[in-house]
């Protein structure tokens, strides 16, 4: 892989991640890990009108996974859940400003997205359940 | 030793390197390959590659059954390889060497045959805190099924096994299963002290030699171990071939492991009598080319001379430890003295995650492993989730260590440590 990947802003996000920590009363909280690296990420979401009203993450692991999660939380704030679910590897790589990444490290880059998507899925499920319970 | 001054063993290592075709290749970025991951798997010398292809090109046939010429030749080569492996480990007889797929299978063979036959509720199994998952998980399964208890020998600050309470820990122990050399910290476990104590306590000893067999002169009779497990692929042989040494009396009393062809003497629809040792434990068509390749690998190692192999490893490791210790922000784990360890150096550097470190090193052509190296419990004990690990073998030189250090310095610059 290109060592240029570790650009200054990646290191900044790694060392001073944005949206880091917990939300007071999150609607959804999801955690997952990448057993290869031991990377771990937990995401708290606040959802309003099908949009991500607020987001926090916490985690540990390599610079790729943590910086990627940090940048992603910036990007998805205010986004509709459905739109977020459409994000994929290409958008993550674009977000990171990386053209190539060794195959083994792509899982690191996409861990944050995986956790966010799981949280969004759960939020949508809950919305459907709530709908069903309405008289 | 002054940095950059090659030890006398290094000249031979330069020549050895030329026997390994892969080491002459370059990365996609045109960098020379600095292979420092032999603890994961070793590279293969030309003689092993040629021996394997010669089997496929000249006498590929199944063994122990054909009466025609090439089948006989294949059988002879397979059994000659067993003889070489038996000699390499100084086993009393070829009957005591069972071909397996790898060290993991060797350990599982003992677990599922000897273990399930001999362990009961209330018995204990003694391990060390150094163990690879392959020498923990089978025993956890056995303990869960039988009600036996798992115990561990603790480590000191340098990752050496603490023996002060050995006798107390051995009480009620039926099996001691321990690594000979740690794949993470490099620690050489003093089998010569542990085995007699274990025997005095009435325990059987299995040593996991995956990291020792490639590097040390292993004499199973002098060590007096009851079982010894090894993987071919870490000692210059192909993948998919391993060996289990077992003392004859134990192997004879054990039930078979896998059942099928080749391990039988006579089968009726009702019952079966089993083949003699060692074939009783080799069900189905074996990895014939792998075994023949393993024979060529131990031949090659013996030509190099295991005394030189170890001497070079100590020289290289002490040079590496010295240079690594001088890298700012770098923390080394394991015994401080090269004499007390195999050719393995695990480390972390500042807040650079080992996977990022390995990626940056990879861009420089330097191959190291990052992660938990299948020793998650040991990493947890050290308060770590991952380390980077450089490991050395016969073809590594002082220049490889220099390349590692340079790449680490580059990583430190990129991460602005
Ligand atoms: C100490 C130790 N034991 C066991 C193993 C397992 O070897 P294999 O995967 O070849 O069975 C390894 C390999 O990494 C090892 O280092």
Coordinates of C-alpha atoms in Angstrom, one line a residue, chain A residues 16-132:
Chain A
X16 CA -8.1 13.7 17.8
X17 CA -11.2 11.9 16.5
X18 CA -14.3 14.0 15.8
X19 CA -17.7 13.1 17.5
X20 CA -15.9 10.9 20.0
X21 CA -17.6 9.7 23.1
X22 CA -21.2 8.8 24.2
X23 CA -24.6 10.4 23.6
X24 CA -26.7 11.1 26.7
X25 CA -29.8 9.1 25.7
X26 CA -29.0 7.5 22.4
X27 CA -31.8 6.0 20.4
X28 CA -29.5 3.3 19.1
X29 CA -26.1 2.0 20.3
X30 CA -24.2 -0.7 18.3
X31 CA -20.7 -2.1 18.7
X32 CA -18.7 -4.4 16.4
X33 CA -15.1 -5.4 15.9
X34 CA -12.7 -6.6 13.3
X35 CA -11.1 -9.8 14.7
X36 CA -8.1 -9.6 12.4
X37 CA -6.8 -6.3 13.9
X38 CA -8.8 -6.2 17.1
X39 CA -10.3 -2.9 15.9
X40 CA -13.5 -2.1 17.9
X41 CA -16.0 0.6 17.3
X42 CA -19.2 1.6 19.1
X43 CA -21.7 4.0 17.7
X44 CA -24.5 6.0 19.4
X45 CA -27.2 7.5 17.3
X46 CA -30.0 10.0 17.8
X47 CA -32.6 9.7 15.1
X48 CA -35.2 12.3 14.2
X49 CA -37.6 12.1 11.3
X50 CA -35.6 9.4 9.7
X51 CA -32.4 11.4 9.8
X52 CA -29.3 11.1 11.9
X53 CA -29.7 14.0 14.3
X54 CA -26.6 13.3 16.3
X55 CA -23.8 10.7 16.4
X56 CA -20.9 9.7 18.6
X57 CA -18.4 6.9 18.3
X58 CA -15.9 5.3 20.5
X59 CA -13.3 2.8 19.6
X60 CA -9.8 1.6 19.5
X61 CA -7.6 0.2 16.8
X62 CA -5.5 1.2 13.8
X63 CA -5.3 4.6 12.3
X64 CA -7.3 3.5 9.3
X65 CA -10.3 2.3 11.2
X66 CA -10.4 5.1 13.7
X67 CA -9.8 8.0 11.2
X68 CA -12.3 6.5 8.8
X69 CA -14.9 6.3 11.6
X70 CA -14.2 9.8 12.7
X71 CA -14.5 11.2 9.1
X72 CA -17.6 9.2 8.5
X73 CA -19.4 10.5 11.6
X74 CA -18.8 14.1 10.3
X75 CA -20.2 13.1 6.9
X76 CA -23.4 11.4 8.1
X77 CA -24.7 14.0 10.5
X78 CA -28.1 15.1 9.2
X79 CA -28.2 12.4 6.6
X80 CA -31.3 10.3 6.0
X81 CA -30.9 6.8 7.2
X82 CA -31.8 5.4 3.8
X83 CA -29.1 7.5 2.2
X84 CA -26.5 6.4 4.7
X85 CA -27.4 2.8 4.0
X86 CA -26.4 3.4 0.4
X87 CA -22.9 4.4 1.2
X88 CA -20.3 1.8 0.3
X89 CA -16.6 1.1 0.1
X90 CA -16.0 3.6 -2.7
X91 CA -17.5 6.5 -0.8
X92 CA -15.3 5.5 2.2
X93 CA -12.2 5.4 0.2
X94 CA -13.1 8.7 -1.4
X95 CA -13.7 10.2 2.0
X96 CA -10.3 8.9 3.2
X97 CA -8.6 10.3 0.1
X98 CA -7.1 6.9 -0.6
X99 CA -7.0 5.3 -4.0
X100 CA -5.6 2.0 -2.9
X101 CA -5.5 0.0 0.3
X102 CA -4.2 -3.5 0.8
X103 CA -7.2 -5.9 0.7
X104 CA -6.6 -6.9 4.3
X105 CA -6.9 -3.3 5.4
X106 CA -10.2 -2.5 3.6
X107 CA -12.0 -4.1 6.5
X108 CA -10.4 -1.6 8.8
X109 CA -11.5 1.3 6.6
X110 CA -15.1 0.1 6.4
X111 CA -15.6 -1.0 10.1
X112 CA -17.1 2.3 11.1
X113 CA -19.5 2.2 8.1
X114 CA -20.5 -1.4 9.0
X115 CA -21.4 -0.4 12.6
X116 CA -23.2 2.8 11.4
X117 CA -25.2 0.7 8.9
X118 CA -26.1 -1.8 11.6
X119 CA -27.3 1.1 13.8
X120 CA -29.3 2.6 10.9
X121 CA -30.9 -0.8 10.2
X122 CA -32.0 -1.1 13.8
X123 CA -33.4 2.4 13.8
X124 CA -35.5 1.6 10.7
X125 CA -36.7 -1.6 12.2
X126 CA -37.8 0.2 15.3
X127 CA -39.7 2.7 13.2
X128 CA -41.5 -0.1 11.4
X129 CA -42.3 -1.8 14.8
X130 CA -43.7 1.5 16.2
X131 CA -45.8 1.9 13.1
X132 CA -47.3 -1.6 13.6

